[in-house]
Coordinates of C-alpha atoms and ligand atoms in Angstrom, one line a residue:
M1 CA -62.2 16.7 -44.4
A2 CA -62.6 20.1 -46.0
D3 CA -59.0 21.5 -45.8
T4 CA -56.4 20.8 -48.4
Y5 CA -52.8 21.2 -47.3
D6 CA -49.8 22.2 -49.4
V7 CA -47.7 19.6 -47.5
T8 CA -48.5 16.8 -45.1
I9 CA -45.7 15.3 -43.1
I10 CA -45.9 11.8 -41.7
G11 CA -43.8 11.5 -38.5
T12 CA -42.7 14.4 -36.2
G13 CA -39.1 13.3 -35.4
P14 CA -36.2 15.8 -36.2
A15 CA -36.6 15.4 -39.9
G16 CA -40.4 15.8 -40.0
Y17 CA -40.9 18.6 -37.4
V18 CA -38.1 20.7 -38.8
C19 CA -39.5 20.2 -42.4
A20 CA -42.9 21.3 -41.1
I21 CA -41.6 24.5 -39.5
R22 CA -39.5 25.5 -42.5
A23 CA -42.4 24.8 -44.9
A24 CA -44.7 27.0 -42.7
Q25 CA -42.1 29.7 -42.6
L26 CA -42.1 29.7 -46.4
G27 CA -45.9 30.3 -46.4
M28 CA -47.1 26.7 -47.0
K29 CA -50.2 25.3 -45.3
V30 CA -48.8 22.4 -43.3
A31 CA -50.2 19.3 -41.5
V32 CA -48.3 16.8 -39.5
I33 CA -49.4 13.3 -38.5
E34 CA -47.8 11.5 -35.5
K35 CA -48.7 8.2 -33.9
R36 CA -46.8 8.8 -30.7
A37 CA -48.4 10.6 -27.8
T38 CA -45.7 13.3 -28.0
H39 CA -43.8 14.9 -30.9
G40 CA -40.1 14.7 -31.4
G41 CA -39.8 11.1 -32.7
T42 CA -37.1 8.7 -31.5
C43 CA -34.6 11.5 -30.9
L44 CA -36.6 13.5 -28.3
N45 CA -38.6 10.6 -26.7
V46 CA -36.3 7.6 -26.6
G47 CA -33.0 8.7 -28.3
C48 CA -30.7 11.7 -28.3
I49 CA -32.3 13.7 -25.5
P50 CA -33.0 11.0 -22.8
S51 CA -29.6 9.4 -23.5
K52 CA -27.8 12.7 -23.2
A53 CA -29.7 13.5 -19.9
L54 CA -28.5 10.2 -18.4
L55 CA -25.0 10.6 -19.9
H56 CA -24.8 14.1 -18.2
A57 CA -26.1 12.9 -14.8
S58 CA -24.0 9.8 -14.8
E59 CA -20.9 11.7 -15.8
L60 CA -21.3 14.1 -12.9
F61 CA -21.9 11.1 -10.6
G62 CA -18.7 9.5 -11.8
E63 CA -16.8 12.7 -11.4
A64 CA -18.1 13.3 -7.9
K65 CA -16.9 9.7 -7.1
H66 CA -13.5 9.7 -8.8
S67 CA -12.4 13.3 -9.6
F68 CA -13.7 15.7 -6.9
A69 CA -11.4 14.6 -4.1
R70 CA -8.2 15.6 -5.9
M71 CA -9.7 19.0 -6.5
G72 CA -10.3 19.4 -2.8
I73 CA -14.0 18.9 -3.0
G74 CA -15.3 16.5 -0.4
V75 CA -18.5 14.8 -1.3
T76 CA -19.6 11.2 -1.1
P77 CA -22.3 10.8 -3.9
S78 CA -25.1 8.3 -3.5
L79 CA -27.4 7.2 -6.3
D80 CA -31.1 7.9 -6.4
L81 CA -32.0 6.2 -9.7
V82 CA -35.7 7.1 -9.5
Q83 CA -34.8 10.8 -9.2
M84 CA -32.2 10.5 -12.1
M85 CA -35.0 9.0 -14.2
K86 CA -37.2 11.9 -13.3
F87 CA -34.5 14.3 -14.4
K88 CA -34.4 12.5 -17.7
Q89 CA -38.2 12.7 -18.1
E90 CA -38.1 16.4 -17.4
A91 CA -35.5 16.8 -20.2
I92 CA -37.8 14.8 -22.6
D93 CA -40.9 16.8 -21.5
G94 CA -39.2 20.2 -21.9
N95 CA -38.1 19.3 -25.4
T96 CA -41.4 17.7 -26.7
K97 CA -43.5 20.6 -25.3
G98 CA -41.2 23.0 -27.1
I99 CA -42.3 21.4 -30.4
D100 CA -46.0 21.8 -29.5
F101 CA -45.2 25.5 -29.0
L102 CA -43.4 25.7 -32.3
F103 CA -46.2 24.0 -34.2
K104 CA -48.7 26.5 -32.7
K105 CA -46.5 29.5 -33.4
N106 CA -46.1 28.4 -37.0
K107 CA -49.8 27.5 -37.5
I108 CA -49.0 23.9 -38.3
T109 CA -52.0 21.5 -37.9
P110 CA -51.1 18.4 -35.9
F111 CA -53.1 15.2 -36.3
R112 CA -52.6 12.2 -33.9
G113 CA -52.7 8.7 -35.3
T114 CA -51.1 6.3 -37.7
A115 CA -50.9 7.6 -41.3
K116 CA -51.4 5.4 -44.3
I117 CA -50.8 6.8 -47.8
L118 CA -53.7 5.9 -50.0
S119 CA -52.2 7.5 -53.2
A120 CA -50.4 10.7 -54.1
G121 CA -52.4 13.5 -52.5
K122 CA -54.4 11.4 -50.0
V123 CA -53.4 10.3 -46.5
Q124 CA -55.7 8.4 -44.2
I125 CA -55.4 8.5 -40.4
D126 CA -56.2 5.4 -38.3
G127 CA -58.3 4.0 -41.2
K128 CA -60.8 6.9 -40.8
D129 CA -60.2 10.6 -41.7
I130 CA -58.6 11.3 -45.1
I131 CA -56.4 14.4 -45.6
E132 CA -56.1 15.9 -49.1
T133 CA -52.7 17.4 -49.7
K134 CA -50.5 18.6 -52.6
N135 CA -47.4 16.9 -51.3
I136 CA -46.7 14.1 -48.9
V137 CA -43.4 13.8 -46.9
I138 CA -42.5 10.4 -45.4
A139 CA -40.4 11.0 -42.2
T140 CA -41.2 7.8 -40.3
G141 CA -37.7 7.2 -39.0
S142 CA -36.2 3.9 -37.9
D143 CA -36.6 1.1 -35.4
V144 CA -34.2 -1.2 -33.5
A145 CA -32.6 -4.0 -35.6
G146 CA -33.4 -7.5 -34.1
L147 CA -31.1 -10.5 -33.7
K148 CA -32.1 -14.1 -34.2
G149 CA -32.0 -15.9 -30.8
V150 CA -32.0 -12.7 -28.7
E151 CA -35.6 -11.7 -27.9
V152 CA -36.0 -8.2 -26.6
D153 CA -38.4 -8.0 -23.6
E154 CA -37.4 -4.4 -22.6
K155 CA -36.8 -5.7 -19.0
R156 CA -33.8 -7.9 -18.9
I157 CA -33.0 -8.1 -22.6
V158 CA -33.4 -4.5 -23.7
S159 CA -33.1 -2.3 -26.8
S160 CA -31.9 1.3 -26.3
T161 CA -35.4 2.2 -25.2
G162 CA -35.4 -0.2 -22.3
A163 CA -31.8 0.7 -21.5
L164 CA -33.0 4.2 -20.8
M165 CA -35.3 3.1 -18.1
L166 CA -33.8 0.2 -16.2
E167 CA -35.2 0.1 -12.7
K168 CA -31.9 -0.8 -11.1
V169 CA -28.2 -0.8 -11.9
P170 CA -27.4 -4.3 -13.3
E171 CA -24.4 -5.9 -11.7
N172 CA -23.3 -7.3 -15.1
L173 CA -24.5 -5.7 -18.3
V174 CA -23.6 -7.3 -21.6
V175 CA -23.9 -5.0 -24.6
I176 CA -24.2 -6.6 -28.1
G177 CA -22.7 -4.2 -30.6
A178 CA -19.8 -1.7 -30.0
G179 CA -21.5 1.1 -32.0
V180 CA -22.7 4.5 -30.8
I181 CA -25.6 3.2 -28.7
G182 CA -23.7 0.4 -27.1
L183 CA -20.8 2.7 -26.0
E184 CA -23.0 5.6 -24.9
L185 CA -25.5 3.6 -22.9
G186 CA -22.8 1.2 -21.7
S187 CA -21.0 4.2 -20.3
V188 CA -24.2 5.4 -18.5
W189 CA -24.5 2.1 -16.6
A190 CA -20.8 1.6 -16.1
R191 CA -20.5 5.0 -14.4
L192 CA -23.5 4.0 -12.2
G193 CA -21.7 0.8 -11.1
A194 CA -22.4 -2.0 -13.7
K195 CA -19.6 -4.2 -15.0
V196 CA -20.0 -3.8 -18.7
T197 CA -18.9 -6.4 -21.3
V198 CA -19.2 -5.5 -25.0
V199 CA -19.6 -8.2 -27.6
E200 CA -18.8 -6.9 -31.1
Y201 CA -18.9 -8.8 -34.4
L202 CA -16.1 -6.9 -36.0
D203 CA -12.4 -6.7 -34.9
R204 CA -12.8 -3.1 -33.9
I205 CA -15.2 -0.7 -32.1
L206 CA -17.1 2.2 -33.8
P207 CA -17.0 1.0 -37.4
G208 CA -17.1 4.0 -39.7
M209 CA -15.0 6.2 -37.4
D210 CA -11.3 6.8 -37.7
L211 CA -9.4 3.6 -36.8
E212 CA -6.7 5.3 -34.8
V213 CA -9.4 7.1 -32.8
A214 CA -11.3 3.9 -32.3
K215 CA -8.3 1.9 -31.1
T216 CA -7.2 4.6 -28.6
F217 CA -10.8 5.1 -27.4
Q218 CA -11.1 1.3 -26.8
R219 CA -8.0 1.6 -24.5
F220 CA -9.6 4.5 -22.5
L221 CA -12.9 2.5 -22.1
T222 CA -10.9 -0.5 -21.0
K223 CA -9.3 1.7 -18.3
Q224 CA -12.8 2.7 -17.2
G225 CA -13.6 -0.9 -16.6
F226 CA -15.2 -2.0 -19.9
T227 CA -14.4 -5.5 -21.2
F228 CA -14.4 -6.1 -25.0
K229 CA -15.0 -9.3 -26.8
L230 CA -14.3 -8.3 -30.4
S231 CA -14.7 -10.6 -33.5
S232 CA -17.4 -12.4 -31.5
K233 CA -21.1 -13.1 -32.0
V234 CA -24.0 -13.9 -29.8
T235 CA -25.9 -16.9 -31.0
A236 CA -28.5 -17.3 -28.3
A237 CA -29.9 -15.7 -25.1
Q238 CA -31.6 -17.9 -22.6
K239 CA -33.4 -16.4 -19.6
T240 CA -33.1 -18.2 -16.2
K241 CA -34.9 -17.1 -13.0
D242 CA -32.6 -14.1 -12.5
K243 CA -29.9 -14.2 -15.2
V244 CA -29.6 -14.2 -19.0
K245 CA -27.2 -16.8 -20.3
L246 CA -25.6 -15.7 -23.6
S247 CA -24.0 -18.1 -26.0
V248 CA -21.0 -16.3 -27.6
E249 CA -18.7 -17.7 -30.3
P250 CA -16.0 -16.3 -32.6
A251 CA -17.5 -14.4 -35.5
A252 CA -15.7 -16.8 -37.9
G253 CA -17.3 -19.8 -36.0
G254 CA -15.8 -22.1 -33.4
A255 CA -16.2 -23.1 -29.8
S256 CA -19.1 -21.4 -27.9
E257 CA -18.8 -20.0 -24.4
T258 CA -21.5 -18.8 -22.0
I259 CA -21.6 -15.4 -20.4
D260 CA -24.0 -14.6 -17.6
A261 CA -25.6 -11.2 -17.5
D262 CA -28.1 -9.5 -15.3
A263 CA -29.2 -7.3 -18.3
V264 CA -28.4 -7.4 -22.0
L265 CA -28.5 -4.4 -24.3
L266 CA -29.0 -5.3 -28.0
A267 CA -27.5 -2.4 -30.1
I268 CA -26.5 -3.7 -33.5
G269 CA -28.0 -1.0 -35.6
R270 CA -31.4 0.4 -36.7
I271 CA -33.6 -0.3 -39.6
P272 CA -35.9 2.0 -41.6
Y273 CA -39.5 2.1 -40.3
T274 CA -42.3 1.9 -42.9
N275 CA -44.8 -0.5 -41.2
G276 CA -48.4 0.1 -42.1
L277 CA -47.6 3.1 -44.3
G278 CA -49.1 1.6 -47.4
L279 CA -46.0 2.1 -49.6
D280 CA -46.7 -1.0 -51.7
E281 CA -50.3 0.0 -52.4
A282 CA -49.1 3.6 -53.2
G283 CA -46.4 2.2 -55.5
V284 CA -43.5 3.8 -53.6
K285 CA -40.2 2.0 -54.2
R286 CA -37.8 0.8 -51.5
D287 CA -34.1 -0.2 -51.9
A288 CA -32.5 -3.5 -50.9
K289 CA -32.2 -2.3 -47.3
G290 CA -35.8 -1.4 -47.0
R291 CA -35.2 2.3 -47.2
V292 CA -37.5 4.6 -49.2
E293 CA -35.7 5.2 -52.4
V294 CA -35.2 8.9 -53.2
G295 CA -33.5 11.0 -55.8
P296 CA -31.3 14.1 -55.2
H297 CA -34.3 16.2 -54.3
F298 CA -35.8 13.6 -51.8
E299 CA -38.4 12.7 -54.4
T300 CA -39.7 9.1 -54.5
N301 CA -40.7 7.4 -57.8
V302 CA -44.3 8.6 -57.2
P303 CA -44.7 12.3 -58.0
G304 CA -45.8 14.4 -55.0
I305 CA -44.4 11.9 -52.4
Y306 CA -41.0 12.7 -50.8
A307 CA -39.0 11.1 -47.9
I308 CA -36.3 12.4 -45.5
G309 CA -34.4 11.3 -42.3
D310 CA -33.6 7.8 -41.0
V311 CA -36.1 6.2 -43.5
I312 CA -33.8 7.1 -46.5
R313 CA -30.1 6.6 -47.3
G314 CA -27.3 8.2 -45.3
P315 CA -26.3 8.3 -41.7
M316 CA -29.1 7.9 -39.2
L317 CA -28.5 11.1 -37.3
A318 CA -30.9 13.7 -36.1
H319 CA -29.1 16.7 -37.6
K320 CA -28.8 15.0 -41.0
G321 CA -32.6 14.5 -41.0
E322 CA -33.2 18.1 -39.8
D323 CA -31.0 19.5 -42.7
E324 CA -32.9 17.3 -45.1
G325 CA -36.2 18.7 -43.7
V326 CA -35.1 22.3 -44.3
A327 CA -33.7 21.5 -47.8
L328 CA -36.9 19.7 -48.9
A329 CA -39.2 22.5 -47.6
E330 CA -37.1 25.0 -49.6
L331 CA -37.2 22.9 -52.7
L332 CA -41.0 22.6 -52.4
A333 CA -41.1 26.4 -52.2
G334 CA -39.1 26.7 -55.4
Q335 CA -35.8 27.5 -53.7
A336 CA -32.4 25.8 -54.0
G337 CA -32.4 23.6 -50.9
H338 CA -29.3 21.5 -50.5
V339 CA -27.5 19.2 -48.0
N340 CA -23.7 18.8 -48.1
Y341 CA -23.3 15.1 -47.1
D342 CA -19.5 15.6 -47.1
V343 CA -19.7 17.8 -44.0
I344 CA -22.0 16.0 -41.5
P345 CA -20.4 15.9 -38.1
S346 CA -20.9 12.9 -35.9
V347 CA -20.4 12.7 -32.1
V348 CA -20.2 9.9 -29.5
Y349 CA -21.1 11.5 -26.2
T350 CA -18.9 9.4 -23.9
T351 CA -16.0 10.4 -21.7
P352 CA -13.9 11.5 -23.4
E353 CA -16.1 12.4 -26.4
V354 CA -15.4 11.2 -29.9
A355 CA -16.2 13.5 -32.9
Q356 CA -15.5 13.5 -36.6
V357 CA -16.4 15.4 -39.7
G358 CA -15.4 14.5 -43.3
K359 CA -13.2 11.6 -44.4
T360 CA -11.3 9.1 -42.2
E361 CA -7.7 8.2 -43.0
E362 CA -9.0 4.8 -44.1
E363 CA -11.4 6.4 -46.6
L364 CA -8.7 8.7 -48.0
K365 CA -6.3 5.8 -48.5
A366 CA -9.0 3.7 -50.1
Q367 CA -9.8 6.5 -52.5
G368 CA -6.0 7.0 -53.3
V369 CA -6.1 10.6 -52.1
D370 CA -2.7 12.1 -51.3
Y371 CA -3.2 13.7 -47.9
K372 CA -1.2 15.1 -44.9
A373 CA -2.2 14.5 -41.3
G374 CA -1.6 16.9 -38.4
K375 CA -2.0 15.5 -34.9
F376 CA -1.9 17.3 -31.5
L377 CA -2.3 15.6 -28.1
F378 CA -4.5 17.2 -25.4
L379 CA -1.6 16.3 -23.1
A380 CA 0.2 19.4 -24.5
N381 CA -2.9 21.7 -24.2
G382 CA -2.8 24.2 -21.3
R383 CA -6.5 24.1 -20.6
A384 CA -6.7 20.3 -20.7
K385 CA -3.8 20.2 -18.3
A386 CA -5.4 22.7 -16.0
N387 CA -8.6 20.6 -16.0
Q388 CA -6.6 17.4 -15.9
T389 CA -8.6 16.0 -18.8
T390 CA -5.6 15.3 -21.1
D391 CA -6.7 12.0 -22.7
G392 CA -7.0 12.1 -26.4
F393 CA -6.0 14.1 -29.5
V394 CA -7.1 16.2 -32.5
K395 CA -6.2 15.0 -36.0
I396 CA -6.7 17.1 -39.1
L397 CA -6.5 15.6 -42.5
A398 CA -5.7 17.9 -45.5
D399 CA -5.1 17.5 -49.2
A400 CA -1.3 17.2 -49.7
K401 CA -1.3 19.5 -52.7
T402 CA -4.1 22.1 -52.0
D403 CA -4.0 22.0 -48.2
R404 CA -7.9 21.9 -48.2
V405 CA -9.2 20.2 -45.0
L406 CA -10.8 16.9 -45.9
G407 CA -11.5 15.5 -42.4
A408 CA -11.1 16.1 -38.7
H409 CA -11.1 13.6 -35.8
I410 CA -11.2 14.5 -32.2
L411 CA -11.0 12.2 -29.2
G412 CA -11.0 14.3 -26.0
P413 CA -12.9 16.7 -23.7
Q414 CA -15.7 18.6 -25.5
A415 CA -14.8 17.0 -28.8
G416 CA -18.5 17.3 -29.8
E417 CA -18.4 21.1 -29.5
L418 CA -14.8 21.5 -30.9
I419 CA -15.6 19.7 -34.1
H420 CA -17.9 22.4 -35.4
E421 CA -15.1 24.9 -36.1
V422 CA -13.7 22.4 -38.6
A423 CA -17.2 21.8 -40.0
V424 CA -17.6 25.5 -40.7
L425 CA -14.1 25.7 -42.2
M426 CA -14.8 22.7 -44.5
E427 CA -18.2 24.1 -45.5
F428 CA -16.3 27.2 -46.8
G429 CA -13.6 25.0 -48.5
G430 CA -10.9 26.2 -46.0
S431 CA -7.4 25.0 -45.7
A432 CA -5.3 23.8 -42.7
E433 CA -3.4 27.0 -43.1
D434 CA -6.6 29.1 -42.7
L435 CA -7.4 27.2 -39.5
A436 CA -3.8 27.5 -38.2
R437 CA -3.7 31.3 -38.9
T438 CA -7.0 32.0 -37.0
C439 CA -6.3 33.4 -33.6
H440 CA -7.7 31.1 -30.9
A441 CA -8.3 32.3 -27.3
H442 CA -6.0 31.0 -24.6
P443 CA -6.4 28.9 -22.6
T444 CA -9.0 26.9 -24.5
L445 CA -9.4 23.3 -25.7
A446 CA -9.9 24.8 -29.2
E447 CA -6.2 25.7 -29.2
A448 CA -5.6 21.9 -29.7
V449 CA -7.5 22.2 -33.0
K450 CA -5.4 25.1 -34.1
E451 CA -2.2 23.2 -33.1
A452 CA -3.3 20.1 -35.1
A453 CA -3.8 22.4 -38.1
L454 CA -0.3 23.8 -37.6
A455 CA 1.0 20.2 -37.3
V456 CA -0.3 19.5 -40.9
A457 CA 2.6 21.7 -42.0
G458 CA 4.9 20.3 -39.3
R459 CA 5.0 23.5 -37.2
A460 CA 2.9 22.9 -34.1
I461 CA 4.2 25.2 -31.3
H462 CA 3.6 23.0 -28.2
S463 CA 4.7 19.6 -29.4
Ligands
FAD501 P1 -37.7 9.5 -35.9 O1 -37.1 10.4 -34.9 O2 -37.6 8.0 -35.7 O3 -39.2 9.9 -36.0 C1 -40.2 9.3 -36.8 C2 -41.5 9.5 -36.2 O4 -42.5 9.0 -37.1 C3 -41.8 8.7 -34.9 O5 -42.2 9.6 -33.9 C4 -42.9 7.7 -35.2 O6 -43.8 7.5 -34.2 C5 -43.6 8.4 -36.4 N1 -44.3 7.5 -37.3 C6 -43.8 6.4 -37.9 N2 -44.7 5.8 -38.7 C7 -45.8 6.6 -38.6 C8 -47.1 6.5 -39.2 N3 -47.4 5.6 -40.1 N4 -48.0 7.5 -38.9 C9 -47.7 8.5 -38.0 N5 -46.5 8.6 -37.4 C10 -45.5 7.6 -37.7 N6 -28.8 11.1 -33.4 C11 -28.0 12.2 -33.2 O7 -27.8 12.9 -34.2 N7 -27.5 12.5 -32.0 C12 -27.6 11.7 -30.9 O8 -27.1 12.0 -29.8 C13 -28.5 10.5 -31.1 N8 -28.7 9.7 -30.0 C14 -29.5 8.6 -30.1 C15 -29.7 7.8 -29.0 C16 -30.5 6.7 -29.2 C17 -30.7 5.8 -28.0 C18 -31.1 6.4 -30.4 C19 -32.0 5.2 -30.5 C20 -30.9 7.2 -31.5 C21 -30.1 8.3 -31.4 N9 -29.9 9.2 -32.5 C22 -29.0 10.3 -32.3 C23 -30.5 8.9 -33.8 C24 -31.7 9.9 -33.9 O9 -32.6 9.6 -32.9 C25 -32.4 9.6 -35.3 O10 -31.4 9.8 -36.3 C26 -33.5 10.6 -35.5 O11 -34.5 10.5 -34.5 C27 -34.1 10.3 -36.9 O12 -35.1 11.3 -37.1 P2 -36.4 11.0 -38.0 O13 -37.2 12.2 -38.0 O14 -35.9 10.5 -39.4 O15 -37.2 9.8 -37.4
NAI502 P1 -24.2 1.2 -35.0 O1 -24.4 0.9 -36.4 O2 -23.6 2.4 -34.5 O3 -23.4 0.0 -34.3 C1 -23.8 -1.3 -34.3 C2 -22.6 -2.2 -34.0 O4 -23.1 -3.5 -33.8 C3 -21.5 -2.2 -35.0 O5 -20.3 -2.1 -34.4 C4 -21.7 -3.6 -35.7 O6 -20.5 -4.1 -36.2 C5 -22.2 -4.4 -34.5 N1 -22.9 -5.6 -34.8 C6 -23.8 -5.8 -35.9 N2 -24.3 -7.1 -35.8 C7 -23.8 -7.7 -34.7 C8 -23.9 -8.9 -34.1 N3 -24.7 -9.9 -34.6 N4 -23.2 -9.2 -33.0 C9 -22.3 -8.3 -32.5 N5 -22.2 -7.1 -33.0 C10 -22.9 -6.7 -34.1 O7 -25.7 1.0 -34.4 P2 -26.3 1.4 -33.0 O8 -25.2 1.6 -32.0 O9 -27.4 0.4 -32.7 O10 -26.9 2.8 -33.3 C11 -28.0 2.9 -34.3 C12 -28.0 4.3 -34.9 O11 -28.4 5.3 -34.0 C13 -26.6 4.6 -35.5 O12 -26.8 4.7 -36.9 C14 -26.3 5.9 -34.9 O13 -25.9 6.8 -35.9 C15 -27.5 6.4 -34.2 N6 -27.1 7.0 -32.9 C16 -26.4 8.1 -32.9 C17 -25.9 8.6 -31.7 C18 -25.1 9.8 -31.8 O14 -25.1 10.5 -32.8 N7 -24.4 10.2 -30.7 C19 -26.2 8.0 -30.5 C20 -27.0 6.7 -30.6 C21 -27.4 6.3 -31.8

C-alpha cells in the first residue's frame, strides 16, 4: 500500500474514533481499522447507546403504568417489544452513521477488517494489506468476562449483548452481578414486567460507589420489585427444556440452592480485548490483568505503539476513553495532552439515577483524609416535590481544613446531569463555599446540590 499514515488507530470505539478525529484536527494523516460492520465500538453498537434507548423507553412505559394516573393522565400502555427494539436500533444507526460522517468530514481513512500489529510502523489487515504508519494506537476495548459453569448462548443465558435483544420479556430474570450492567439492564426488564433476582458475590451492590448511596439505592430497587441475594455465588447453570436451573451458594461456601430462571444475564465485569492483535509477536507488554501496559503518555514499551480506552488501566467508561483519545492525539502533535483521573464522573442510568465524581467516603477514610460531608435530601427540594420524584439525596465531601471539594455523590432524579456542575467545580479546584455561593435557579433539582454544599458548613436553608 503506497500511503504512509502519521497515525493508525485499531478500533473505532469511543477511545479510537475520538482520537482519530482530534489527530486529524491537528493536521495528522489518520487511518482507522475496525473489524465490526459499523463504527462506534461496544458503546454505540452494544453498550451505552442501545442500553440508554431501552432504559428511556422502559422508564416511560413504567411511568405511564404507575405515575400518569395520579397526574390526571389516563392511558393504559401496552408493550410492543418489536417496535421498542426498532426504536433502539434507530438510536444505534443514528449514532454510528454520525461517525461515518465525522470520519469523512475530517478526511480520516477507514479500513474494514481485523488488524494485526506486525511491528512498530506496520499493521496488517485480515492477513493481507499492510499499512505503513509512524504511530500505532491500540483502542481495541473490552469483552464480557465469563464465569465457569455458566455458558453464554445469547438466547437464554445472555451477556449484556443478548440482554439488549431478548425476543420476549422473561417471567423470571436472574442477573449475576450487581454492578452497573446488572442494575441497568435488570431495570429495563423489570419495568417491562420481569421478576428480577440479582445474585451478587459481595455483601453490597455497586462496588466502588459510595456505600451509603449503594445501600439506599438497594432499598429503592427492592421497592421496585428487585430481589437481592448478596454474598452469594452461582456455581452452575443447567438448561432444561424451557428453564435455566442455577445452583447458588453462599460466597464463603455452604449449602447450595437452586433458582429457576427463564433468562439469565451474566454481568460480572469486562476484560480487556487483545485477541489476534499480535501483541506478543510485536513485543508489547501486558499487565497481570491482561491490559496493555502504558506509561503516563499512553506509550507502551515499544516505541511508536500506544494504547487507550478499556484495553488499558482505569475505569471502563466511554468518556474516560474519549478523553484519553484527545490527550494522546495532542501529545502526538507535541502538545500537553492530559487526563485528570481524579475527576471522572460515573453514572448509573436507573430510576433514580446514581452519579458520582471524585472520592467516596470509604476512600477518604482509608486514606486518613480529614473531611466534612454535607447532605441534602431531594425530599426538601421544591422541584423534586413538584415532580413527586423525591427519592434520594446529594452528598458533597470537602476537605475539613481547606474546604476543597473532594467528591460528590448523587442518588436521585437527573443525578447524571447534576453531577457535572461538581465535576467542573472540582476541575477548577473549587470549594464547597464556592458552590454554595453560586446562585442556582429556582425551582431546579440543582438547588439540592447547592444546599448540600451549604450543608458542608452546617447551614443548609431547607433542612
Ligand atoms: P470499544 O468500544 O470496545 O471499541 C473497541 C473496538 O475495537 C470494537 O469496535 C472492536 O470491534 C474493535 N477491535 C477490536 N480488536 C480489533 C482488531 N484487531 N482489529 C480491528 N478492530 C478491532 N460506558 C459509559 O461511559 N457510559 C455508559 O452508559 C455505558 N454503558 C454501557 C452499557 C453496556 C451494556 C456495556 C457493555 C458497556 C457500557 N459502557 C458504558 C462501557 C463503554 O461501552 C466502554 O467503556 C467503551 O465502549 C470503551 O471504549 P473503547 O473505545 O476503549 O472500546
Ligand atoms: P461491574 O464491575 O460494574 O460489576 C460486576 C459485579 O459482579 C460486581 O458487583 C462484582 O462484585 C460482581 N461479581 C463478580 N464476580 C461474581 C460472581 N462470580 N458471582 C456474582 N457476582 C460477581 O461490571 P459490569 O456490570 O459487568 O459492567 C462492566 C463494565 O461496563 C463496568 O466497568 C462499567 O464501568 C461499564 N459500564 C458502564 C455503564 C455506565 O457507565 N452507566 C453501564 C454499563 C457498563
